[in-house]
Coordinates of C-alpha atoms in Angstrom, one line a residue:
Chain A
X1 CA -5.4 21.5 33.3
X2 CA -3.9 18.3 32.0
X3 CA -7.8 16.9 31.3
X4 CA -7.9 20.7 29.4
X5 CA -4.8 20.6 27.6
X6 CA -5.8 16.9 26.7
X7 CA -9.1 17.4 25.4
X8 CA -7.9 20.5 23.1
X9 CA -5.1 18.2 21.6
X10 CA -7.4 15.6 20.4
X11 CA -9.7 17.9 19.1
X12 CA -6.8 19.7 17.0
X13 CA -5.7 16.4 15.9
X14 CA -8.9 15.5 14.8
X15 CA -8.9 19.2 13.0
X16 CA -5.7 18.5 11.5
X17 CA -6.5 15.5 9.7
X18 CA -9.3 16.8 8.1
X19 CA -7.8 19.5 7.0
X20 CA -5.0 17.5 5.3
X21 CA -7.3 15.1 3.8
X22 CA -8.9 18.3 2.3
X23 CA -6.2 19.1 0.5
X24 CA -6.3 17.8 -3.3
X25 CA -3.5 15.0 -3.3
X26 CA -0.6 15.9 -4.8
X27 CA 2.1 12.9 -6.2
X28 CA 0.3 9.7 -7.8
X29 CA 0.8 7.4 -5.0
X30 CA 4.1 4.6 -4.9
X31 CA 4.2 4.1 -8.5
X32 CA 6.6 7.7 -8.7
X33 CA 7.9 7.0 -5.1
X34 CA 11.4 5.7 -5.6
X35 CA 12.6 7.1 -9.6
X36 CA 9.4 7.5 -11.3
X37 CA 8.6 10.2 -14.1
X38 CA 9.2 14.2 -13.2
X39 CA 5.8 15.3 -12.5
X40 CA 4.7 18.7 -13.1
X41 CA 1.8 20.3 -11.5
X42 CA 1.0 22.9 -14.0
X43 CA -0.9 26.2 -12.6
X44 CA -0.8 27.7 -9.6
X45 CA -2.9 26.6 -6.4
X46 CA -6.4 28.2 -6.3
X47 CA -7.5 30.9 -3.2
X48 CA -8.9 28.0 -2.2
X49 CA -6.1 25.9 -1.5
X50 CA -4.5 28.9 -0.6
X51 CA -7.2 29.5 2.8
X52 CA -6.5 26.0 3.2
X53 CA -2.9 26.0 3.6
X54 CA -2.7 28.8 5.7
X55 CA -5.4 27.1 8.4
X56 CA -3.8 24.3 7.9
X57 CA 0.0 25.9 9.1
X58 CA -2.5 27.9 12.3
X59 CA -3.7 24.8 13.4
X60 CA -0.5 22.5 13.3
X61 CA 1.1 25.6 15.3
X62 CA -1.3 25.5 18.1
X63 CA -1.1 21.3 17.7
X64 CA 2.4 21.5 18.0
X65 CA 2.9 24.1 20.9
X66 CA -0.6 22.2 22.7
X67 CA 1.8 19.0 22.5
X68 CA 4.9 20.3 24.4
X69 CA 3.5 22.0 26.7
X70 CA 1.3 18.8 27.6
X71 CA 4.3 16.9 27.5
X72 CA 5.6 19.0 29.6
X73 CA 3.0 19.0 32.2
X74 CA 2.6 15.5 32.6
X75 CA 6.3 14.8 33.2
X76 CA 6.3 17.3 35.7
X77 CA 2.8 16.2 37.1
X78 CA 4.0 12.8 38.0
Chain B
X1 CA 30.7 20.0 -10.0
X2 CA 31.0 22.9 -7.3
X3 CA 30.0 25.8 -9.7
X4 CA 26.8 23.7 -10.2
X5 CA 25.5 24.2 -7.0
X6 CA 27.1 28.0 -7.1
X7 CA 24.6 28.4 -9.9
X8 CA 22.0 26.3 -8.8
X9 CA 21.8 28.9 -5.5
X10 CA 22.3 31.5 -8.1
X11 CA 18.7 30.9 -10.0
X12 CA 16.0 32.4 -7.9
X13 CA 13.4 29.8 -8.4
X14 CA 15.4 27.0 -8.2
X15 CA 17.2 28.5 -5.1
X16 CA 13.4 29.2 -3.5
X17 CA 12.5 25.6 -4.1
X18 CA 15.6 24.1 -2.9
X19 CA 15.2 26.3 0.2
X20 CA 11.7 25.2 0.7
X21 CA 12.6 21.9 0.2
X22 CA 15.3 21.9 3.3
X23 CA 13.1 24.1 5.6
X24 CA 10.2 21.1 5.6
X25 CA 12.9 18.7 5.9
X26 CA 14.2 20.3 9.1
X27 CA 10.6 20.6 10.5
X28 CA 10.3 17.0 9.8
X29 CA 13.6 16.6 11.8
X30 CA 12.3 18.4 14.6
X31 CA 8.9 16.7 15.1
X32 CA 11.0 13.3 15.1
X33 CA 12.2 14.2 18.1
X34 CA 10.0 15.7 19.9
X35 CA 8.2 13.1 22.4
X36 CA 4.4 12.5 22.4
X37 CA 3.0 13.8 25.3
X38 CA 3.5 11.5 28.0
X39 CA 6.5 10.3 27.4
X40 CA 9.5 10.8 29.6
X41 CA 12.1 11.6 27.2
X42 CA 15.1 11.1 29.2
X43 CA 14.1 8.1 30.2
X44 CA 13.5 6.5 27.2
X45 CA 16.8 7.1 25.5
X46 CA 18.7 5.7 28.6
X47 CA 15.9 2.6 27.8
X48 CA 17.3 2.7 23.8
X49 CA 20.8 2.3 24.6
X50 CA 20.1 -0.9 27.0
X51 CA 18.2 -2.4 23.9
X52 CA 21.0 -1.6 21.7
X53 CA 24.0 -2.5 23.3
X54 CA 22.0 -6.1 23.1
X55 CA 21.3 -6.1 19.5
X56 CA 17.2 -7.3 19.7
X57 CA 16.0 -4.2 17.8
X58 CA 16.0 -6.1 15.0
X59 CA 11.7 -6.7 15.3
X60 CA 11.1 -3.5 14.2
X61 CA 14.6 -2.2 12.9
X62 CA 13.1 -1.6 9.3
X63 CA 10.6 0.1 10.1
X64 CA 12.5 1.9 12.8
X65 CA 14.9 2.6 9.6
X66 CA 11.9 4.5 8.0
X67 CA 11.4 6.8 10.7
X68 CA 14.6 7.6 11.3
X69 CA 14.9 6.4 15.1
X70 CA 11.6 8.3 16.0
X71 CA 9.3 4.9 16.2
X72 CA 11.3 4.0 19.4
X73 CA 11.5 7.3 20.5
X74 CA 8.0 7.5 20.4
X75 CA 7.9 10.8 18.6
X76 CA 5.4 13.0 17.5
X77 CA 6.2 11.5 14.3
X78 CA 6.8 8.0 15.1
X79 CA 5.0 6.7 12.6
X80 CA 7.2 8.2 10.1
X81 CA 5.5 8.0 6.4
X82 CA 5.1 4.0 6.9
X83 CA 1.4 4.1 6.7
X84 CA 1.3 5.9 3.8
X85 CA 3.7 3.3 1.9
X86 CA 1.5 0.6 3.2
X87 CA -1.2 2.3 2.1
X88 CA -0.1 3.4 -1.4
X89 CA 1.2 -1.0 -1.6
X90 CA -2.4 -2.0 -0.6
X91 CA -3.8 -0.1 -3.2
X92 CA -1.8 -1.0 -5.9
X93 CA -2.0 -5.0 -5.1
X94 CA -5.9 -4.3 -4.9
X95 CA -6.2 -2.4 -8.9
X96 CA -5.4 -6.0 -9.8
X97 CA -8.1 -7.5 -8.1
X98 CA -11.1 -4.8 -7.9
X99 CA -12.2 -3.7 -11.1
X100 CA -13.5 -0.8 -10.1
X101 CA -9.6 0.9 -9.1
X102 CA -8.7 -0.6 -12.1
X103 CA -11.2 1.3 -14.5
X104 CA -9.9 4.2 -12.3
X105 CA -6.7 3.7 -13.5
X106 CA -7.8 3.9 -16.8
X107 CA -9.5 6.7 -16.7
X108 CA -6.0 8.9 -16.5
X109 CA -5.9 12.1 -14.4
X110 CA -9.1 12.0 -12.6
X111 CA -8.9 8.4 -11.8
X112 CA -5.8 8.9 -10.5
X113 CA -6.6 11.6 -8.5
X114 CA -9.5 9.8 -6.8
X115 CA -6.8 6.7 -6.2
X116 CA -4.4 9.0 -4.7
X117 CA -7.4 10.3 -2.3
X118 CA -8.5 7.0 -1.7
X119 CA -4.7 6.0 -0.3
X120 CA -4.5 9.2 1.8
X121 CA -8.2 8.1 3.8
X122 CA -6.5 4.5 4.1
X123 CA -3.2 6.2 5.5
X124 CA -5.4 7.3 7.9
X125 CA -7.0 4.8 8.8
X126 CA -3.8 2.6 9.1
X127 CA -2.1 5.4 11.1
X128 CA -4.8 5.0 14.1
X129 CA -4.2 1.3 13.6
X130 CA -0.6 1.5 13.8
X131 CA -0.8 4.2 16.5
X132 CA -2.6 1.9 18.8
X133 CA -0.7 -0.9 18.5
X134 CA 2.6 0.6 18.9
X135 CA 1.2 2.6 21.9
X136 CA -0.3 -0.8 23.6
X137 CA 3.2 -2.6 23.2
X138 CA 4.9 0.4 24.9
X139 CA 2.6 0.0 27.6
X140 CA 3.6 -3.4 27.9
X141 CA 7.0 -3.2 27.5
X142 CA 7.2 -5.5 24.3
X143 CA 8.1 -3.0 22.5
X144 CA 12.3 -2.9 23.8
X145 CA 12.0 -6.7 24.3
X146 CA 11.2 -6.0 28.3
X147 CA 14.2 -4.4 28.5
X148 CA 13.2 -2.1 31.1
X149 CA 10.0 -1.5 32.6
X150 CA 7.2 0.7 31.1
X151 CA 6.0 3.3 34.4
X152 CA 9.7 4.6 33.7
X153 CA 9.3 6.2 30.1
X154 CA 5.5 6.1 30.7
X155 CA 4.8 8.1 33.8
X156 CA 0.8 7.9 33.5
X157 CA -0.7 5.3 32.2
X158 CA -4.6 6.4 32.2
X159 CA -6.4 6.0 29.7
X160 CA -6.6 9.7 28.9
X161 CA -3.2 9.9 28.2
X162 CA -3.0 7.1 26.2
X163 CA -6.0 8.3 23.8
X164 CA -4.1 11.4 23.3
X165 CA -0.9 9.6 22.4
X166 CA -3.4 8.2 19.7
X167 CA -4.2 11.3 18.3
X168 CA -1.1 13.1 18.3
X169 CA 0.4 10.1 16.3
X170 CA -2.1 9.8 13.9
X171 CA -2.1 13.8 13.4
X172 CA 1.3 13.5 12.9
X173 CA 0.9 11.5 10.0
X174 CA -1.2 13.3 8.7
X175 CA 1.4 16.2 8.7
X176 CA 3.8 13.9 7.1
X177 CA 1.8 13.6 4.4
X178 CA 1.2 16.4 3.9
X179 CA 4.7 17.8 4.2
X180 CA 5.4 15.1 1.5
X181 CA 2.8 15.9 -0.6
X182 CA 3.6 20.2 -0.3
X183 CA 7.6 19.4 -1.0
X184 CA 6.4 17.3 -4.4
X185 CA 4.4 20.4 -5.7
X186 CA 6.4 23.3 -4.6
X187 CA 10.1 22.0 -3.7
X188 CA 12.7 19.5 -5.6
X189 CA 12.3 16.0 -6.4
X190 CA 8.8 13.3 -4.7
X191 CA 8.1 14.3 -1.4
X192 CA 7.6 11.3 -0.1
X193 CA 11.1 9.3 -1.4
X194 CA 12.9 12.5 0.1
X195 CA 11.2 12.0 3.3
X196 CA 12.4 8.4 3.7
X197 CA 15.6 9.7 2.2
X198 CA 16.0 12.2 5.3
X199 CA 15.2 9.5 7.8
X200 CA 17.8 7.4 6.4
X201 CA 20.3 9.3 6.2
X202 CA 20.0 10.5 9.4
X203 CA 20.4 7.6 11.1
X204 CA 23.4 6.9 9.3
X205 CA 26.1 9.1 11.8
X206 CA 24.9 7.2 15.0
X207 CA 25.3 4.1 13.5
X208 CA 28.3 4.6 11.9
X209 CA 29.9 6.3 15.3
X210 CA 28.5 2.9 17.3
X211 CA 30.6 0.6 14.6
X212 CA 33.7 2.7 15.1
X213 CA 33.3 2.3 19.3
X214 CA 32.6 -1.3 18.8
X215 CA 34.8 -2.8 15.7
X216 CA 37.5 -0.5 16.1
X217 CA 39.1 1.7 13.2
X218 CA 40.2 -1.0 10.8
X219 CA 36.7 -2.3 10.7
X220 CA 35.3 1.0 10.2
X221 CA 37.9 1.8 7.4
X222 CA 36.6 -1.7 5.3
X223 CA 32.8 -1.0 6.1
X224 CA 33.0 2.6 4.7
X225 CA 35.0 1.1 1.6
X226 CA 32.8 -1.7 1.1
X227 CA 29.9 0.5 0.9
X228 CA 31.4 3.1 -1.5
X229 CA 32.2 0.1 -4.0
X230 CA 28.5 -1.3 -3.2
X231 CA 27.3 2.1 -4.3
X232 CA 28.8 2.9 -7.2
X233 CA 28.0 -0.4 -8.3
X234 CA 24.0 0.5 -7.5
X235 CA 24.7 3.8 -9.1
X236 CA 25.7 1.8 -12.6
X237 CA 23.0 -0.3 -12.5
X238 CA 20.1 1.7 -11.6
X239 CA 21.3 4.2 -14.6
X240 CA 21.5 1.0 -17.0
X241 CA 19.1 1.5 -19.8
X242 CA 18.2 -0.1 -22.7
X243 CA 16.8 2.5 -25.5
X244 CA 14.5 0.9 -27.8
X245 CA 14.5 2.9 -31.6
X246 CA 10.9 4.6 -32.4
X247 CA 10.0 5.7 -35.5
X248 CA 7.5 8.4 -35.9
X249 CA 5.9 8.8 -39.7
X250 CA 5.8 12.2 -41.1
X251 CA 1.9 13.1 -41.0
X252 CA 0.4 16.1 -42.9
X253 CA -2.4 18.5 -40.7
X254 CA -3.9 20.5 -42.8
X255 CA -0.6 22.7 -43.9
X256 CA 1.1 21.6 -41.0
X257 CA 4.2 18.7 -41.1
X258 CA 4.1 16.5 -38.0
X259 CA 6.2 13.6 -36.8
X260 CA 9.0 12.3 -38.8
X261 CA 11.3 12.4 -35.8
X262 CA 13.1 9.2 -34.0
X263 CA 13.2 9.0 -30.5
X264 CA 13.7 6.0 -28.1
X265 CA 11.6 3.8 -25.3
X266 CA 14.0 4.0 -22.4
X267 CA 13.4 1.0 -20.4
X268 CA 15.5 0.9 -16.8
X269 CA 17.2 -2.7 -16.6
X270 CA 15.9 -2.0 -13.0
X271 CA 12.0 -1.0 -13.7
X272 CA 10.8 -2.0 -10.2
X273 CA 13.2 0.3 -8.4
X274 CA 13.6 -0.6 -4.9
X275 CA 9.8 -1.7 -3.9
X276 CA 10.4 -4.9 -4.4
X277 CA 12.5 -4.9 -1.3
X278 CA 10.4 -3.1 0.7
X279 CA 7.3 -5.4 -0.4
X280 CA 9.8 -8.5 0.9
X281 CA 10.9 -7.0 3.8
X282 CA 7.6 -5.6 5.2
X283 CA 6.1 -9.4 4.5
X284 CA 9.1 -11.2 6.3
X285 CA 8.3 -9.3 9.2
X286 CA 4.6 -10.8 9.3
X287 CA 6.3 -14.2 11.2
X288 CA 8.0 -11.9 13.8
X289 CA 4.3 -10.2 14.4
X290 CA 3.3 -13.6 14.7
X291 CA 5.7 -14.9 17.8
X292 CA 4.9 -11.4 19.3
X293 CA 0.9 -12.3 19.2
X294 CA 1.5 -16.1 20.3
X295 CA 4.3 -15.3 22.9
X296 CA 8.0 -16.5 22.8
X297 CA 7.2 -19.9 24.1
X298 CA 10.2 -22.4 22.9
X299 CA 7.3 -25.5 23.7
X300 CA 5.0 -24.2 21.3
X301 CA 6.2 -25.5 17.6
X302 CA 4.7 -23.1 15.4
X303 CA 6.8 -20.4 17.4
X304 CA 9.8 -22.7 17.6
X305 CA 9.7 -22.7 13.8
X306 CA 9.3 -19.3 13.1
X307 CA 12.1 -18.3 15.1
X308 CA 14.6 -20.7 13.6
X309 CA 14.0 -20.1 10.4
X310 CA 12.9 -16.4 9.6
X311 CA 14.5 -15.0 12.6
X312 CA 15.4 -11.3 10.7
X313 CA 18.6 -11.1 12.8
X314 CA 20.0 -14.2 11.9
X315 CA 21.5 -15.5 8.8
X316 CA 19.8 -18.4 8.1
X317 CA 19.6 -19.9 5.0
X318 CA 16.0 -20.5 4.7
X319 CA 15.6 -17.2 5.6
X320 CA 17.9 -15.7 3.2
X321 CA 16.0 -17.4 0.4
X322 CA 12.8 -17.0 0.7
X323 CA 14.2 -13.3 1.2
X324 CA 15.6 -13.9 -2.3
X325 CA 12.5 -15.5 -3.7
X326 CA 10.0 -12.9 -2.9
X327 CA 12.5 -10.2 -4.1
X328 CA 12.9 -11.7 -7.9
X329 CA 9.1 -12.5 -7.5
X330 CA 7.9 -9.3 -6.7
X331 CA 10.2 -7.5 -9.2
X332 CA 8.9 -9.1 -12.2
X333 CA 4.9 -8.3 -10.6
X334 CA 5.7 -4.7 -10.0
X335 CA 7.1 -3.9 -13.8
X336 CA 4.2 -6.1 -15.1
X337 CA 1.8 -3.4 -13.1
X338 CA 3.5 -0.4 -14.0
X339 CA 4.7 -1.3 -17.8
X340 CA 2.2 -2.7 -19.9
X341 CA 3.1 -3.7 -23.7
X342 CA 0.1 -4.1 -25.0
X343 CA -0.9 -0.3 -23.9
X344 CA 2.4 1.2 -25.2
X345 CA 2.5 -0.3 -28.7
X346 CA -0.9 0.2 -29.0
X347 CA -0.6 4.5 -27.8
X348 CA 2.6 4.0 -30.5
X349 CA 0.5 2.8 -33.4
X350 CA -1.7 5.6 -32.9
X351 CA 0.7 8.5 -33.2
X352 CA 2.0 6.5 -36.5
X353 CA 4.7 5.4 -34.7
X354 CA 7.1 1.6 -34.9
X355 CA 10.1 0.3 -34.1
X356 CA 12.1 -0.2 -37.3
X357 CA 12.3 -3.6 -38.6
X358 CA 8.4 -5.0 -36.5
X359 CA 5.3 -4.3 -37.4
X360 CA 2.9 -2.3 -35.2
X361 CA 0.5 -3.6 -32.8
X362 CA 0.9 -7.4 -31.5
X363 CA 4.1 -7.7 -32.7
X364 CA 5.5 -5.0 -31.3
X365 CA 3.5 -5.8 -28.2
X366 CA 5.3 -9.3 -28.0
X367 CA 8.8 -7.7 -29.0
X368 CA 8.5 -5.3 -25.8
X369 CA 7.4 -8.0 -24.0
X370 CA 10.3 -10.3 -24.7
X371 CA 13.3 -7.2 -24.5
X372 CA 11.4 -6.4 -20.8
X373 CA 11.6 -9.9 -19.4
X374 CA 15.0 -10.0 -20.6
X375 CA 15.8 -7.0 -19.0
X376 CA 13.9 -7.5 -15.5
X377 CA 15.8 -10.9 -15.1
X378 CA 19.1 -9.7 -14.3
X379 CA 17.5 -6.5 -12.9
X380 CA 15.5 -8.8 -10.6
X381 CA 18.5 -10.6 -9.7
X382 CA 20.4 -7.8 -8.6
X383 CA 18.0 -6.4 -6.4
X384 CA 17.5 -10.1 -4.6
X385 CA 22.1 -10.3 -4.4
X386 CA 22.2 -6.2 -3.4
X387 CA 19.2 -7.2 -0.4
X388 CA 21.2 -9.9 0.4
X389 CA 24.9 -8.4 0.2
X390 CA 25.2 -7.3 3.9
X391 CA 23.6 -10.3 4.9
X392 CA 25.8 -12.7 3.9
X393 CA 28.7 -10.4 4.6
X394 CA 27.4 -10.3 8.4
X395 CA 27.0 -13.8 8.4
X396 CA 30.3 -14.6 7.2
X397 CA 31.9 -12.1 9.8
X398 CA 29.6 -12.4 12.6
X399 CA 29.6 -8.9 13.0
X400 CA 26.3 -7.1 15.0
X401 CA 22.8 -6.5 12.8
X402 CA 22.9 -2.9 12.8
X403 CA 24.9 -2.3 9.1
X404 CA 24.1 1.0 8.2
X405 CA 24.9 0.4 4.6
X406 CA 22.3 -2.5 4.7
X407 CA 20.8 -3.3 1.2
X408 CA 17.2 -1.6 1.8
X409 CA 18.6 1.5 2.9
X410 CA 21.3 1.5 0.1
X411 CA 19.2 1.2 -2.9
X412 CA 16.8 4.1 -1.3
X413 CA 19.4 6.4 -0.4
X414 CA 20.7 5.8 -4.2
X415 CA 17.3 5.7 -6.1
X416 CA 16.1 9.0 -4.2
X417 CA 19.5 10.7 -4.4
X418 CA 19.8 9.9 -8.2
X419 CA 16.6 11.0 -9.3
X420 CA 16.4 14.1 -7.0
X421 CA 19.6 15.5 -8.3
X422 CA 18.2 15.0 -12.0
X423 CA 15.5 17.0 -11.1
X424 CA 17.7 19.7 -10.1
X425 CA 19.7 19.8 -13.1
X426 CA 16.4 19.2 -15.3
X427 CA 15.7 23.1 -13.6
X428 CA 19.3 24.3 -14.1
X429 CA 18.9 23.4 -17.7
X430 CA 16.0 25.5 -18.5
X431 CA 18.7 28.5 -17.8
X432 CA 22.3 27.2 -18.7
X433 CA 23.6 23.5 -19.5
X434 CA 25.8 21.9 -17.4
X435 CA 24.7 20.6 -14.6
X436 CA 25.6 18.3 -11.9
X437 CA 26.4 14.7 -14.0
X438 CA 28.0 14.7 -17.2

């Protein structure tokens, strides 16, 4: 169960961070961290970003819910 | 001041956006508490207050400062948005040296956009980096100075478990990221300042309430007044600007009139804003790294060294300024990356623009030049003595390390707050004037 659980993490993990690093980045980095100029994105986001951010939310669910309940069952477990 | 938020809740888009902006915040909360997989929660907090009540958090306490408390909580998001600011630092020190970034630079939007991708595959990378070493030191217990022994918070130590930690971690920053990145394009104010904003902040009650157990009221009272003064004194600096006169020439366009108007060069007396100090403080924590790798052995010289002299918790003097030092030094680097003369007066002179009284081109290159060192002296300065403020204080008082109004987290809290709240009123603007400052 716990080898399972484990196995199902890492691979949504691994899902996860491609799917973020498939979005188009957003925000030029430090130099408009911390009081730089007001940036605008003009237009709206394309279909597909769109598809993109709506796997992306599925699979962060199921990360996040995979998570606790492994927690969970390997505090009990030992 | 209060019908300014009334209307701000009052616009719908403004109200969506603020709304959004909140709701990602509080996910970000949430996932800073919940513990990675393997972790006994329980266990480790009764493990945090041992460290505490002896103040030796102070190897990782700014980092811990980033992520809000999660790093020694070994949260899902423990690793907070700290690779990602590494990551974003490394890549700006490296335009200077590669030629390749810096042609990317150049190149405007699409450069930039490859830069920015560039960083996010490097947060990455840091991320599993950071991940493991955080996880190994748990294991060992160096992470809470051996205060208590790891198979307590750490139930199973196989190697499964401790792979998955690895994931989760790194997947977590990846969220972060992109939480930061979704809040810049569809909420209020940069993502990512907010972010460090919200972890900031929300260590402040816990700290405050453990100075009010442990000084006492009257200590408490001074503390909260000293850090009100020290903030509107940030608050009157960081809005200090000198306005440099530009005068566009009326140009005809075919039967068009263009130009003719007079605007200004705003140029912040603080350009650098607060990365300075977080460049300083992330590289005076390299010699802590360093006794961690070599052991604390008092017989071994090089770690007898390190720990008198750039020992974060104490107050010495060589310490304090080389703090200093790389503060004023990496002010005037950071507003030579981001402000370049040369470029400006040479984008002016094209539009047929000058500053009354110097010619266009070199000259105005070299006035710029002159007004911004000028300017980034006593900016430069003021960022070393705010760094430095609770410092001294503390070591004139003796009081403990953990001083929640501590300069880094000042000048963020400020800086982000400021420029988020312009924002806001830049949006209230578009419907009715008046907005939050006056």
């Amino acid at each position: 169960m716990i080898l399972g659980l484990s196995i199902v993490v890492m691979l949504c993990s691994v899902l996860l961070i491609m799917l973020v690093l498939l979005h188009k980045g957003k925000g030029g980095g430090l130099s408009d961290l911390f009081g730089g100029g007001v940036t605008s994105s003009l237009g709206g986001s394309s279909v597909v970003e769109r598809n993109l951010d709506r796997l992306t939310i599925v699979t962060a669910l199921l990360w996040i819910v995979c998570v606790v309940v492994l927690g969970l069952l390997i505090n009990r477990g030992a | 001041m209060l019908r300014a938020f009334v209307r701000a809740f009052r616009t719908p888009d403004l109200r969506n956006k603020l709304l959004f902006t909140i709701f990602i915040l509080t996910i970000f909360r949430l996932g800073s508490v919940i513990p990675a997989p393997g972790i006994d929660n329980a266990a480790i907090k009764q493990c945090l207050q041992g460290v505490q009540a002896g103040d030796s958090a102070g190897l990782y306490s700014l980092i811990n400062l980033f992520s809000g408390g999660a790093l020694l909580q070994l949260a899902v998001f423990a690793l907070g948005i700290m690779p990602y600011i590494t990551a974003s630092i490394i890549l700006n020190l490296l335009t200077v040296v590669i030629p390749r970034l810096e042609t990317l630079k150049k190149e405007g939007q699409a450069g930039q956009a490859k830069i920015t991708q560039y960083t996010r595959y490097l947060t990455v990378a840091l991320a599993v980096l950071q991940s493991t070493s955080i996880i190994a030191m748990a294991r060992t217990g160096q992470l809470f100075q051996n205060a208590c022994v790891p198979s307590s918070y750490m139930p199973q130590q196989d190697p499964l478990t401790l792979i998955t930690m690895v994931f989760v971690m790194t997947g977590g920053t990846c969220i972060i990221m992109w939480f930061g990145e979704l809040i810049t394009e569809r909420g209020v104010g940069n993502g990512m300042s907010l972010l460090i904003f919200t972890q900031i902040v929300a260590m402040f009650p816990s700290s405050m309430m453990r100075i009010w157990e442990e000084q006492g009221p009257w200590v408490f009272a001074i503390i909260v007044v000293a850090g009100l003064i020290l903030m509107a004194g940030v608050v009157f600096i960081e809005q200090a600007q000198r306005r440099i006169p530009v005068q566009y020439a009326k140009r005809m366009v075919g039967r068009r009139m263009y130009g003719g108007s007079s605007t200004y060069i705003p140029l912040k007396v603080n350009q650098a804003g607060v990365i300075p100090v977080i460049f300083a403080s992330s590289l005076l924590y390299l010699p802590q790294l360093v006794i961690g790798l070599l052991g604390n052995d008092t017989n071994n010289s090089v770690v007898n060294f390190l720990s008198t002299y750039f020992n974060p918790n104490g107050t010495h003097p060589v310490y304090m300024v080389t703090f200093f030092l790389l503060i004023v030094g990496f002010a005037f680097f950071y507003v030579a990356i981001t402000f370049n003369p040369a470029e400006v007066a040479d984008n002016m002179k094209k539009y047929g623009g000058f500053i009354p009284g110097i010619r266009p081109g070199r000259p105005t290159a070299e006035y710029l030049d002159y007004v911004l060192t000028r300017l980034t002296t006593p900016g430069a300065l003021y960022l070393g003595v705010i760094a430095l403020l609770p410092m001294l204080a503390l070591g004139a008082s003796g009081a403990a390390g953990n001083f929640p109004f501590g300069g880094t987290s000042i000048l963020i809290m400020v800086g982000v707050g400021l420029d988020t709240v312009k924002q806001i009123e830049s949006h209230l603007q578009q419907r009715n004037y008046e907005g939050f400052l006056r």
